[in-house]
Short mmCIF file of C-alpha atoms in Angstrom, two decimals:
data_model
loop_
_atom_site.label_atom_id
_atom_site.label_comp_id
_atom_site.label_asym_id
_atom_site.label_seq_id
_atom_site.Cartn_x
_atom_site.Cartn_y
_atom_site.Cartn_z
CA UNK A 811 -13.36 -27.75 -14.32
CA UNK A 812 -11.65 -25.38 -11.90
CA UNK A 813 -8.72 -24.81 -14.23
CA UNK A 814 -11.00 -23.60 -17.01
CA UNK A 815 -12.82 -21.17 -14.78
CA UNK A 816 -9.53 -19.60 -13.79
CA UNK A 817 -8.32 -19.53 -17.36
CA UNK A 818 -11.42 -17.63 -18.39
CA UNK A 819 -11.25 -15.21 -15.45
CA UNK A 820 -9.91 -12.38 -17.59
CA UNK A 821 -11.93 -13.31 -20.68
CA UNK A 822 -15.47 -13.33 -19.31
CA UNK A 823 -16.95 -10.19 -17.73
CA UNK A 824 -17.58 -10.58 -14.02
CA UNK A 825 -19.83 -8.90 -11.51
CA UNK A 826 -17.91 -7.85 -8.42
CA UNK A 827 -19.56 -7.62 -5.04
CA UNK A 828 -18.06 -5.42 -2.33
CA UNK A 829 -14.36 -6.29 -2.05
CA UNK A 830 -13.10 -8.34 0.92
CA UNK A 831 -10.39 -5.74 1.49
CA UNK A 832 -10.44 -1.94 1.68
CA UNK A 833 -10.15 0.09 -1.50
CA UNK A 834 -7.44 2.74 -1.35
CA UNK A 835 -8.87 6.24 -1.45
CA UNK A 836 -7.34 9.29 -3.16
CA UNK A 837 -5.48 11.92 -1.13
CA UNK A 838 -7.72 14.06 1.06
CA UNK A 839 -6.87 17.16 -0.99
CA UNK A 840 -8.11 15.58 -4.22
CA UNK A 841 -11.52 16.64 -5.56
CA UNK A 842 -11.69 13.42 -7.55
CA UNK A 843 -13.65 10.49 -6.17
CA UNK A 844 -12.50 7.17 -7.62
CA UNK A 845 -15.62 5.08 -8.09
CA UNK A 846 -15.66 1.29 -7.63
CA UNK A 847 -15.57 -0.74 -10.82
CA UNK A 848 -18.97 -1.61 -12.23
CA UNK A 849 -18.62 -4.64 -14.45
CA UNK A 850 -21.35 -6.19 -16.59
CA UNK A 851 -22.95 -9.46 -15.63
CA UNK A 852 -22.07 -12.83 -17.12
CA UNK A 853 -23.47 -13.32 -20.62
CA UNK A 854 -26.08 -16.02 -20.96
CA UNK A 855 -23.72 -18.92 -21.51
CA UNK A 856 -24.92 -22.50 -21.33
CA UNK A 857 -24.46 -23.85 -17.82
CA UNK A 858 -22.65 -26.84 -19.31
CA UNK A 859 -19.74 -24.76 -20.63
CA UNK A 860 -17.52 -25.79 -17.74
CA UNK A 861 -18.21 -29.47 -18.34
CA UNK A 862 -16.72 -29.48 -21.83
CA UNK A 863 -14.23 -32.40 -21.74
CA UNK A 864 -11.65 -30.68 -23.95
CA UNK A 865 -11.75 -27.37 -22.09
CA UNK A 866 -11.38 -28.88 -18.61
CA UNK A 867 -8.64 -31.31 -19.56
CA UNK A 868 -6.30 -32.51 -18.14
CA UNK A 869 -8.24 -33.17 -14.90
CA UNK A 870 -5.12 -32.80 -12.74
CA UNK A 871 -5.14 -31.38 -9.22
CA UNK A 872 -1.38 -31.05 -8.83
CA UNK A 873 -0.41 -27.87 -7.03
CA UNK A 874 -2.48 -25.04 -5.60
CA UNK A 875 -4.98 -22.91 -7.46
CA UNK A 876 -3.15 -19.73 -8.37
CA UNK A 877 -4.54 -16.60 -6.71
CA UNK A 878 -3.73 -12.96 -7.46
CA UNK A 879 -0.90 -11.34 -5.52
CA UNK A 880 -2.55 -8.54 -3.55
CA UNK A 881 -0.50 -5.50 -2.50
CA UNK A 882 1.18 -5.46 0.90
CA UNK A 883 0.88 -2.44 3.16
CA UNK A 884 3.76 -0.51 1.59
CA UNK A 885 2.34 -0.93 -1.89
CA UNK A 886 -1.12 0.02 -0.64
CA UNK A 887 0.43 3.23 0.72
CA UNK A 888 2.06 3.94 -2.66
CA UNK A 889 -1.23 3.45 -4.48
CA UNK A 890 -3.03 5.72 -2.04
CA UNK A 891 -0.54 8.53 -2.68
CA UNK A 892 -1.23 8.72 -6.42
CA UNK A 893 -2.89 12.11 -6.69
CA UNK A 894 -5.20 13.05 -9.59
CA UNK A 895 -4.66 16.74 -8.76
CA UNK A 896 -0.91 16.43 -9.34
CA UNK A 897 -1.48 14.43 -12.52
CA UNK A 898 -3.78 17.14 -13.86
CA UNK A 899 -1.24 19.83 -12.94
CA UNK A 900 1.51 18.01 -14.86
CA UNK A 901 -0.64 17.65 -17.98
CA UNK A 902 -1.79 21.27 -17.76
CA UNK A 903 1.80 22.48 -17.56
CA UNK A 904 2.93 20.35 -20.49
CA UNK A 905 0.03 21.60 -22.61
CA UNK A 906 0.99 25.20 -21.74
CA UNK A 907 4.20 24.94 -23.80
CA UNK A 908 2.06 25.32 -26.93
CA UNK A 909 3.91 22.71 -28.93
CA UNK A 910 6.35 20.01 -27.93
CA UNK A 911 7.17 18.95 -31.47
CA UNK A 912 10.63 17.41 -31.74
CA UNK A 913 11.66 20.06 -34.28
CA UNK A 914 10.28 22.99 -32.27
CA UNK A 915 12.43 25.49 -30.36
CA UNK A 916 14.91 24.11 -27.85
CA UNK A 917 15.87 27.52 -26.48
CA UNK A 918 12.60 29.44 -26.07
CA UNK A 919 11.93 29.49 -22.30
CA UNK A 920 8.14 29.24 -22.62
CA UNK A 921 7.27 27.52 -25.90
CA UNK A 922 8.56 24.38 -27.53
CA UNK A 923 10.15 21.08 -26.67
CA UNK A 924 13.20 22.63 -25.00
CA UNK A 925 11.09 24.43 -22.40
CA UNK A 926 9.14 21.23 -21.73
CA UNK A 927 12.34 19.20 -21.39
CA UNK A 928 13.82 21.66 -18.91
CA UNK A 929 10.66 21.75 -16.81
CA UNK A 930 10.40 17.96 -16.65
CA UNK A 931 14.07 17.73 -15.63
CA UNK A 932 13.58 20.39 -12.96
CA UNK A 933 10.62 18.52 -11.51
CA UNK A 934 12.44 15.19 -11.54
CA UNK A 935 15.43 16.77 -9.76
CA UNK A 936 13.09 18.08 -7.07
CA UNK A 937 11.91 14.50 -6.49
CA UNK A 938 15.50 13.26 -6.36
CA UNK A 939 16.37 15.91 -3.77
CA UNK A 940 14.35 14.05 -1.13
CA UNK A 941 15.61 10.56 -2.02
CA UNK A 942 18.66 10.59 0.30
CA UNK A 943 20.91 10.16 -2.71
CA UNK A 944 19.14 7.08 -4.09
CA UNK A 945 17.70 8.84 -7.16
CA UNK A 946 19.67 10.72 -9.79
CA UNK A 947 18.43 12.56 -12.86
CA UNK A 948 20.20 12.77 -16.22
CA UNK A 949 19.30 14.29 -19.58
CA UNK A 950 21.08 12.11 -22.17
CA UNK A 951 20.98 13.51 -25.70
CA UNK A 952 22.48 13.30 -29.18
CA UNK A 953 22.14 15.08 -32.51
CA UNK A 954 19.88 13.22 -34.93
CA UNK A 955 20.82 13.99 -38.54
CA UNK A 956 18.19 14.89 -41.11
CA UNK A 957 16.70 11.72 -42.60
CA UNK A 958 14.68 13.01 -45.52
CA UNK A 959 11.49 11.95 -43.79
CA UNK A 960 10.36 13.33 -40.41
CA UNK A 961 13.67 14.85 -39.37
CA UNK A 962 13.92 17.89 -41.64
CA UNK A 963 17.20 19.18 -40.18
CA UNK A 964 19.71 18.04 -37.55
CA UNK A 965 18.04 18.19 -34.15
CA UNK A 966 18.95 17.34 -30.58
CA UNK A 967 16.98 14.43 -29.11
CA UNK A 968 16.91 14.56 -25.30
CA UNK A 969 15.47 12.16 -22.75
CA UNK A 970 14.86 12.93 -19.07
CA UNK A 971 15.77 9.90 -16.97
CA UNK A 972 15.28 9.57 -13.20
CA UNK A 973 16.96 6.44 -11.81
CA UNK A 974 16.01 5.15 -8.35
CA UNK A 975 18.76 2.72 -7.38
CA UNK A 976 17.76 -0.57 -5.82
CA UNK A 977 18.78 -1.26 -2.24
CA UNK A 978 19.47 -4.99 -2.75
CA UNK A 979 19.93 -5.67 -6.48
CA UNK A 980 20.75 -2.32 -8.12
CA UNK A 981 22.04 -3.97 -11.30
CA UNK A 982 18.54 -5.20 -12.21
CA UNK A 983 16.39 -2.48 -13.84
CA UNK A 984 12.72 -1.89 -14.60
CA UNK A 985 11.78 1.06 -16.81
CA UNK A 986 8.57 3.07 -17.18
CA UNK A 987 8.29 5.83 -19.78
CA UNK A 988 6.04 8.25 -21.62
CA UNK A 989 6.99 10.51 -24.53
CA UNK A 990 6.83 14.26 -24.14
CA UNK A 991 6.96 15.26 -27.82
CA UNK A 992 3.77 16.02 -29.82
CA UNK A 993 2.57 16.51 -33.38
CA UNK A 994 -0.26 18.01 -35.47
CA UNK A 995 -2.04 16.64 -38.56
CA UNK A 996 1.13 17.22 -40.59
CA UNK A 997 3.84 15.30 -38.71
CA UNK A 998 6.46 17.81 -39.85
CA UNK A 999 4.60 20.99 -38.87
CA UNK A 1000 6.62 22.12 -35.87
CA UNK A 1001 5.04 25.58 -35.52
CA UNK A 1002 1.36 24.70 -35.04
CA UNK A 1003 -0.16 24.35 -31.57
CA UNK A 1004 -0.06 20.69 -30.59
CA UNK A 1005 -1.12 20.36 -26.95
CA UNK A 1006 -0.68 16.57 -26.74
CA UNK A 1007 -2.71 16.16 -23.56
CA UNK A 1008 -3.51 12.49 -24.15
CA UNK A 1009 -0.68 11.73 -26.59
CA UNK A 1010 1.37 11.72 -24.52
CA UNK A 1011 1.32 14.12 -21.59
CA UNK A 1012 -0.80 11.46 -19.90
CA UNK A 1013 2.05 8.92 -20.07
CA UNK A 1014 4.66 11.46 -18.94
CA UNK A 1015 2.42 12.34 -15.99
CA UNK A 1016 2.42 8.68 -14.90
CA UNK A 1017 6.24 8.51 -15.01
CA UNK A 1018 6.58 11.76 -13.09
CA UNK A 1019 3.95 10.98 -10.46
CA UNK A 1020 5.45 7.56 -9.76
CA UNK A 1021 8.95 9.09 -9.56
CA UNK A 1022 7.67 11.56 -6.96
CA UNK A 1023 6.03 8.88 -4.82
CA UNK A 1024 8.76 6.26 -5.02
CA UNK A 1025 11.71 8.63 -4.57
CA UNK A 1026 11.42 8.35 -0.79
CA UNK A 1027 11.21 4.55 -0.82
CA UNK A 1028 13.71 1.71 -1.15
CA UNK A 1029 12.84 -0.83 -3.83
CA UNK A 1030 15.10 -3.88 -3.93
CA UNK A 1031 15.88 -3.51 -7.65
CA UNK A 1032 16.34 -0.29 -9.63
CA UNK A 1033 13.37 1.55 -11.16
CA UNK A 1034 13.82 4.07 -13.98
CA UNK A 1035 11.24 6.79 -14.66
CA UNK A 1036 11.71 8.29 -18.13
CA UNK A 1037 10.25 10.95 -20.38
CA UNK A 1038 11.53 10.45 -23.90
CA UNK A 1039 11.47 12.62 -27.02
CA UNK A 1040 11.26 11.95 -30.75
CA UNK A 1041 8.53 9.31 -30.58
CA UNK A 1042 6.30 10.91 -33.20
CA UNK A 1043 9.24 11.37 -35.58
CA UNK A 1044 10.53 7.79 -35.30
CA UNK A 1045 10.94 6.48 -31.72
CA UNK A 1046 14.32 8.25 -31.48
CA UNK A 1047 14.38 8.99 -27.74
CA UNK A 1048 13.37 5.49 -26.74
CA UNK A 1049 15.93 4.01 -29.10
CA UNK A 1050 18.60 6.21 -27.49
CA UNK A 1051 17.67 4.89 -24.04
CA UNK A 1052 17.38 1.24 -25.09
CA UNK A 1053 20.65 1.25 -27.03
CA UNK A 1054 22.46 3.03 -24.20
CA UNK A 1055 21.43 0.25 -21.85
CA UNK A 1056 22.23 -2.49 -24.36
CA UNK A 1057 25.66 -1.05 -25.19
CA UNK A 1058 26.49 -1.02 -21.48
CA UNK A 1059 25.08 -4.57 -21.00
CA UNK A 1060 22.56 -3.26 -18.46
CA UNK A 1061 20.21 -5.93 -17.10
CA UNK A 1062 16.82 -4.41 -17.99
CA UNK A 1063 14.32 -7.08 -16.95
CA UNK A 1064 11.16 -5.23 -17.94
CA UNK A 1065 9.95 -2.03 -19.59
CA UNK A 1066 6.53 -0.37 -19.86
CA UNK A 1067 5.61 2.50 -22.10
CA UNK A 1068 2.44 4.45 -21.31
CA UNK A 1069 1.27 6.03 -24.54
CA UNK A 1070 -2.24 7.43 -24.98
CA UNK A 1071 -3.59 6.44 -21.56
CA UNK A 1072 -5.59 9.61 -20.96
CA UNK A 1073 -9.16 8.83 -21.98
CA UNK A 1074 -11.59 5.94 -21.83
CA UNK A 1075 -14.13 7.40 -24.27
CA UNK A 1076 -14.27 6.27 -27.90
CA UNK A 1077 -15.26 8.36 -30.91
CA UNK A 1078 -18.81 6.95 -30.73
CA UNK A 1079 -19.15 7.86 -27.06
CA UNK A 1080 -18.48 4.35 -25.74
CA UNK A 1081 -16.98 4.51 -22.25
CA UNK A 1082 -14.82 1.89 -20.58
CA UNK A 1083 -13.24 3.74 -17.65
CA UNK A 1084 -12.03 0.69 -15.75
CA UNK A 1085 -10.00 -1.07 -18.45
CA UNK A 1086 -6.51 -0.52 -19.83
CA UNK A 1087 -4.97 -2.49 -22.67
CA UNK A 1088 -1.51 -4.01 -22.44
CA UNK A 1089 0.08 -5.04 -25.74
CA UNK A 1090 2.43 -8.02 -25.57
CA UNK A 1091 4.56 -9.26 -28.45
CA UNK A 1092 4.60 -12.96 -29.39
CA UNK A 1093 7.73 -14.68 -30.69
CA UNK A 1094 10.60 -12.21 -30.11
CA UNK A 1095 12.07 -10.82 -33.33
CA UNK A 1096 15.52 -11.03 -31.74
CA UNK A 1097 15.24 -14.77 -31.16
CA UNK A 1098 17.54 -16.90 -33.31
CA UNK A 1099 15.94 -18.95 -36.08
CA UNK A 1100 16.78 -22.15 -34.23
CA UNK A 1101 15.26 -20.85 -31.01
CA UNK A 1102 12.11 -19.72 -32.80
CA UNK A 1103 11.75 -23.14 -34.45
CA UNK A 1104 12.16 -24.81 -31.07
CA UNK A 1105 9.55 -22.52 -29.52
CA UNK A 1106 7.07 -23.25 -32.31
CA UNK A 1107 7.68 -27.00 -32.14
CA UNK A 1108 6.69 -27.19 -28.46
CA UNK A 1109 3.76 -24.75 -28.61
CA UNK A 1110 5.50 -21.84 -26.92
CA UNK A 1111 4.30 -19.12 -29.29
CA UNK A 1112 2.11 -17.65 -26.57
CA UNK A 1113 4.80 -17.78 -23.90
CA UNK A 1114 7.24 -15.10 -25.00
CA UNK A 1115 8.92 -12.97 -22.31
CA UNK A 1116 6.57 -10.08 -23.14
CA UNK A 1117 3.50 -12.24 -22.61
CA UNK A 1118 4.88 -13.58 -19.35
CA UNK A 1119 5.30 -9.95 -18.28
CA UNK A 1120 1.71 -9.16 -19.27
CA UNK A 1121 0.44 -12.18 -17.31
CA UNK A 1122 2.43 -10.95 -14.34
CA UNK A 1123 0.79 -7.51 -14.57
CA UNK A 1124 -2.67 -9.07 -14.53
CA UNK A 1125 -1.74 -11.09 -11.45
CA UNK A 1126 -0.49 -8.14 -9.39
CA UNK A 1127 -2.44 -5.15 -10.73
CA UNK A 1128 -5.96 -6.26 -11.62
CA UNK A 1129 -7.67 -5.85 -8.27
CA UNK A 1130 -9.81 -3.54 -6.18
CA UNK A 1131 -6.78 -1.53 -5.07
CA UNK A 1132 -6.20 -0.32 -8.64
CA UNK A 1133 -9.90 -0.58 -9.56
CA UNK A 1134 -8.84 -1.68 -13.04
CA UNK A 1135 -9.33 -4.51 -15.49
CA UNK A 1136 -6.31 -5.30 -17.68
CA UNK A 1137 -7.01 -6.44 -21.22
CA UNK A 1138 -4.02 -8.36 -22.59
CA UNK A 1139 -3.73 -7.96 -26.36
CA UNK A 1140 -1.58 -10.62 -28.00
CA UNK A 1141 0.31 -8.44 -30.48
CA UNK A 1142 3.19 -5.99 -30.51
CA UNK A 1143 0.99 -2.92 -30.99
CA UNK A 1144 -2.13 -1.65 -32.73
CA UNK A 1145 -2.41 -2.00 -36.51
CA UNK A 1146 -0.25 0.50 -38.43
CA UNK A 1147 1.08 1.94 -35.17
CA UNK A 1148 4.25 1.87 -33.12
CA UNK A 1149 5.47 2.81 -29.67
CA UNK A 1150 8.47 3.29 -27.44
CA UNK A 1151 8.49 -0.32 -26.26
CA UNK A 1152 9.58 -1.43 -29.74
CA UNK A 1153 13.22 -0.22 -29.46
CA UNK A 1154 13.54 -2.10 -26.16
CA UNK A 1155 12.19 -5.26 -27.78
CA UNK A 1156 14.58 -4.78 -30.69
CA UNK A 1157 17.43 -4.47 -28.18
CA UNK A 1158 16.47 -7.86 -26.74
CA UNK A 1159 14.66 -6.59 -23.66
CA UNK A 1160 11.18 -7.51 -22.42
CA UNK A 1161 8.70 -4.67 -22.94
CA UNK A 1162 4.94 -4.00 -23.15
CA UNK A 1163 2.71 -1.06 -23.98
CA UNK A 1164 -0.21 0.36 -21.97
CA UNK A 1165 -2.92 2.15 -23.96
CA UNK A 1166 -6.48 3.28 -23.27
CA UNK A 1167 -9.24 0.85 -24.39
CA UNK A 1168 -10.98 3.08 -26.94
CA UNK A 1169 -9.12 5.72 -28.92
CA UNK A 1170 -10.76 8.82 -30.37
CA UNK A 1171 -8.81 9.83 -33.46
CA UNK A 1172 -10.38 13.29 -33.51
CA UNK A 1173 -8.13 13.97 -30.50
CA UNK A 1174 -4.92 12.38 -31.80
CA UNK A 1175 -2.47 13.82 -34.32
CA UNK A 1176 -4.91 16.58 -35.25
CA UNK A 1177 -4.65 20.33 -35.78
CA UNK A 1178 -6.71 22.15 -33.16
CA UNK A 1179 -9.84 23.27 -35.00
CA UNK A 1180 -13.62 23.04 -35.19
CA UNK A 1181 -14.88 21.36 -38.35
CA UNK A 1182 -18.54 20.66 -39.11
CA UNK A 1183 -19.32 21.24 -35.47
CA UNK A 1184 -16.69 18.78 -34.24
CA UNK A 1185 -13.82 19.90 -32.02
CA UNK A 1186 -10.53 18.39 -33.14
CA UNK A 1187 -7.24 18.43 -31.31
CA UNK A 1188 -5.57 16.69 -28.37
CA UNK A 1189 -6.97 19.08 -25.78
CA UNK A 1190 -6.97 18.61 -22.02
CA UNK A 1191 -10.76 18.93 -21.92
CA UNK A 1192 -10.97 15.45 -23.45
CA UNK A 1193 -8.70 13.84 -20.85
CA UNK A 1194 -10.08 11.78 -17.96
CA UNK A 1195 -7.86 12.53 -14.96
CA UNK A 1196 -9.44 9.87 -12.74
CA UNK A 1197 -8.76 7.27 -15.41
CA UNK A 1198 -5.08 8.25 -15.66
CA UNK A 1199 -4.76 7.93 -11.89
CA UNK A 1200 -6.04 4.38 -12.09
CA UNK A 1201 -3.63 3.54 -14.92
CA UNK A 1202 -0.86 4.99 -12.75
CA UNK A 1203 -1.91 2.55 -10.01
CA UNK A 1204 -1.61 -0.35 -12.43
CA UNK A 1205 1.92 0.77 -13.30
CA UNK A 1206 2.85 1.29 -9.67
CA UNK A 1207 1.61 -2.15 -8.66
CA UNK A 1208 3.50 -3.80 -11.52
CA UNK A 1209 6.78 -1.90 -11.06
CA UNK A 1210 6.90 -2.24 -7.29
CA UNK A 1211 6.04 -5.94 -7.43
CA UNK A 1212 8.72 -6.57 -10.05
CA UNK A 1213 11.39 -4.57 -8.24
CA UNK A 1214 10.79 -6.30 -4.90
CA UNK A 1215 10.62 -9.86 -6.23
CA UNK A 1216 13.67 -11.95 -7.09
CA UNK A 1217 14.72 -11.99 -10.74
CA UNK A 1218 13.03 -14.51 -13.01
CA UNK A 1219 14.92 -17.82 -13.22
CA UNK A 1220 17.36 -18.12 -16.12
CA UNK A 1221 18.34 -21.01 -18.39
CA UNK A 1222 15.21 -22.98 -17.52
CA UNK A 1223 15.05 -26.27 -19.42
CA UNK A 1224 12.77 -29.29 -19.57
CA UNK A 1225 14.20 -32.75 -20.15
CA UNK A 1226 13.24 -33.91 -23.63
CA UNK A 1227 15.65 -36.82 -23.92
CA UNK A 1228 13.41 -39.57 -22.55
CA UNK A 1229 9.80 -40.62 -22.91
CA UNK A 1230 8.06 -40.14 -19.58
CA UNK A 1231 4.79 -38.88 -18.14
CA UNK A 1232 6.84 -36.96 -15.58
CA UNK A 1233 8.25 -33.53 -16.42
CA UNK A 1234 11.81 -32.82 -15.32
CA UNK A 1235 13.14 -29.26 -15.07
CA UNK A 1236 16.39 -27.56 -14.20
CA UNK A 1237 17.60 -23.95 -14.06
CA UNK A 1238 20.56 -21.91 -12.93
CA UNK A 1239 21.13 -21.63 -9.20
CA UNK A 1240 20.75 -18.11 -7.83
CA UNK A 1241 22.34 -16.69 -4.70
CA UNK A 1242 20.00 -13.69 -4.52
CA UNK A 1243 19.45 -12.32 -1.04
CA UNK A 1244 15.73 -11.96 -1.74
CA UNK A 1245 15.22 -15.56 -2.82
CA UNK A 1246 13.14 -17.95 -0.70
CA UNK A 1247 12.54 -20.62 -3.33
CA UNK A 1248 10.82 -21.47 -6.60
CA UNK A 1249 7.42 -22.48 -7.90
CA UNK A 1250 6.36 -24.32 -11.02
CA UNK A 1251 3.32 -22.76 -12.68
CA UNK A 1252 1.12 -24.66 -15.10
CA UNK A 1253 -2.01 -24.21 -17.15
CA UNK A 1254 -3.93 -26.13 -19.83
CA UNK A 1255 -2.54 -25.45 -23.30
CA UNK A 1256 -5.70 -23.56 -24.28
CA UNK A 1257 -5.72 -21.34 -21.17
CA UNK A 1258 -4.39 -17.77 -21.47
CA UNK A 1259 -3.26 -17.41 -17.84
CA UNK A 1260 -1.53 -19.60 -15.29
CA UNK A 1261 -3.96 -21.65 -13.20
CA UNK A 1262 -1.84 -23.67 -10.72
CA UNK A 1263 1.34 -23.21 -8.66
CA UNK A 1264 3.50 -26.02 -7.27
CA UNK A 1265 5.94 -25.07 -4.46
CA UNK A 1266 9.40 -26.49 -5.17
CA UNK A 1267 11.65 -25.09 -2.45
CA UNK A 1268 15.10 -23.58 -2.85
CA UNK A 1269 16.34 -26.02 -5.47
CA UNK A 1270 17.42 -25.89 -9.09
CA UNK A 1271 15.82 -29.12 -10.33
CA UNK A 1272 12.33 -30.53 -10.08
CA UNK A 1273 10.37 -33.57 -11.26
CA UNK A 1274 6.61 -33.07 -11.53
CA UNK A 1275 4.05 -35.82 -11.97
CA UNK A 1276 2.33 -34.08 -14.87
CA UNK A 1277 3.17 -34.58 -18.52
CA UNK A 1278 4.82 -31.75 -20.43
CA UNK A 1279 2.84 -32.98 -23.46
CA UNK A 1280 -0.47 -31.90 -21.95
CA UNK A 1281 0.10 -28.55 -20.22
CA UNK A 1282 2.23 -25.41 -20.39
CA UNK A 1283 4.82 -24.99 -17.64
CA UNK A 1284 6.74 -22.03 -16.26
CA UNK A 1285 9.19 -21.62 -13.38
CA UNK A 1286 9.16 -18.53 -11.18
CA UNK A 1287 11.20 -17.30 -8.22
CA UNK A 1288 9.52 -16.41 -4.92
CA UNK A 1289 10.97 -13.94 -2.45
CA UNK A 1290 11.16 -14.08 1.33
CA UNK A 1291 8.77 -11.13 1.31
CA UNK A 1292 6.16 -13.08 -0.70
CA UNK A 1293 6.74 -11.24 -3.99
CA UNK A 1294 7.07 -13.59 -6.97
CA UNK A 1295 8.75 -13.01 -10.32
CA UNK A 1296 7.31 -13.42 -13.81
CA UNK A 1297 7.55 -17.03 -14.96
CA UNK A 1298 10.21 -18.31 -17.34
CA UNK A 1299 9.13 -20.68 -20.11
CA UNK A 1300 11.30 -23.84 -20.30
CA UNK A 1301 12.97 -24.91 -23.54
CA UNK A 1302 14.09 -28.48 -24.30
CA UNK A 1303 17.45 -29.22 -22.82
#
């Protein structure tokens, strides 16, 4: 019965009482007051729902009930420093460039994508200046030829990339990005005003604000804060970044894109200011046919690396410190849409997308105009700064927790060569400095999130008295500091 209640934790709306720990407050200079979450009550479900034999099966009590990983003091300090005033200032400045269309001017000092690029780079360099040499800023670029579609003529695609090197494991990277280019109703109109406050100055503001705050800190692994171009014309900037990492065999363990995270109000006025969606791909498209068949044969369709990353985010970032609920959506992206996480997935990396819960299409990809009494255009007046600050906290909690945990175990296998009600696992031994040991996670096969954790110690094999036929298993690494990695799904071996 307990396992089902945990599995449904993120599916059923809950009523929160006052939290048992303090809620971080915004900086004293901020005029914004972040309100506590107000969640609806339980729906009128039958009291017997938790006694359903199928839903509460298997009735095993092996391991400990899994509890969320709450932020330590350093992470609490990071969350408290996220400043809505600074976020609003970033968005206001980006909007002031008039247009940031990929094909707009790259040399005009006040209008166009070039002016926006240079300002973002200048700001990032100012953050790096106080990092004691741990952060560096680059502006990688290339000339994208005309493609007969949304690239009308050869154009330079430039990303702004701030890299905060890890103090313990600098070769392991986590990336957060937003795209700084914009568009109007006609995707190839590069002269019209396209303010792009929500899409996607909001995402760029998250990258920049987190770069500012974390520049003075020392994460164990490397964190990359990026603003990419060319998204609206074909994900060009993100593809440049992903392929650059892949060509250099860089160990990118996780990537988040924040795209359209600026408003919680739908076109019908519906408000959901304490929820952010995270989109997580199922079976990786880069997986070999044999691997995909193996995954399907053992019921691992819902345990892709992207979905393990999304589960991790829920475990570390859905709490009263962020004041946010995280809605995991089991698909790559919204229907007929795409985002900058896709090139990372195509490069074989693990990546997810954050997006606001309810989109208003009158304020996306629209010429600025008033039509039949309706204001169209992606204007800053329709952006919710408090909401963006909370989404920034979700990102901060996820990135910091990832970068300070050991890497996820690799080459995890489950013994499938003998019939047994035990489950036998093995994985590669790691000599990471951060590593304290490992845990096996498990959940019923119909549960969306992990429910139990079994401490294993600093070993590379384990035998668990619970049948692999009846539950889903994962193995995760646990650090000496208490931070734990995303789980790795075991394949037959």
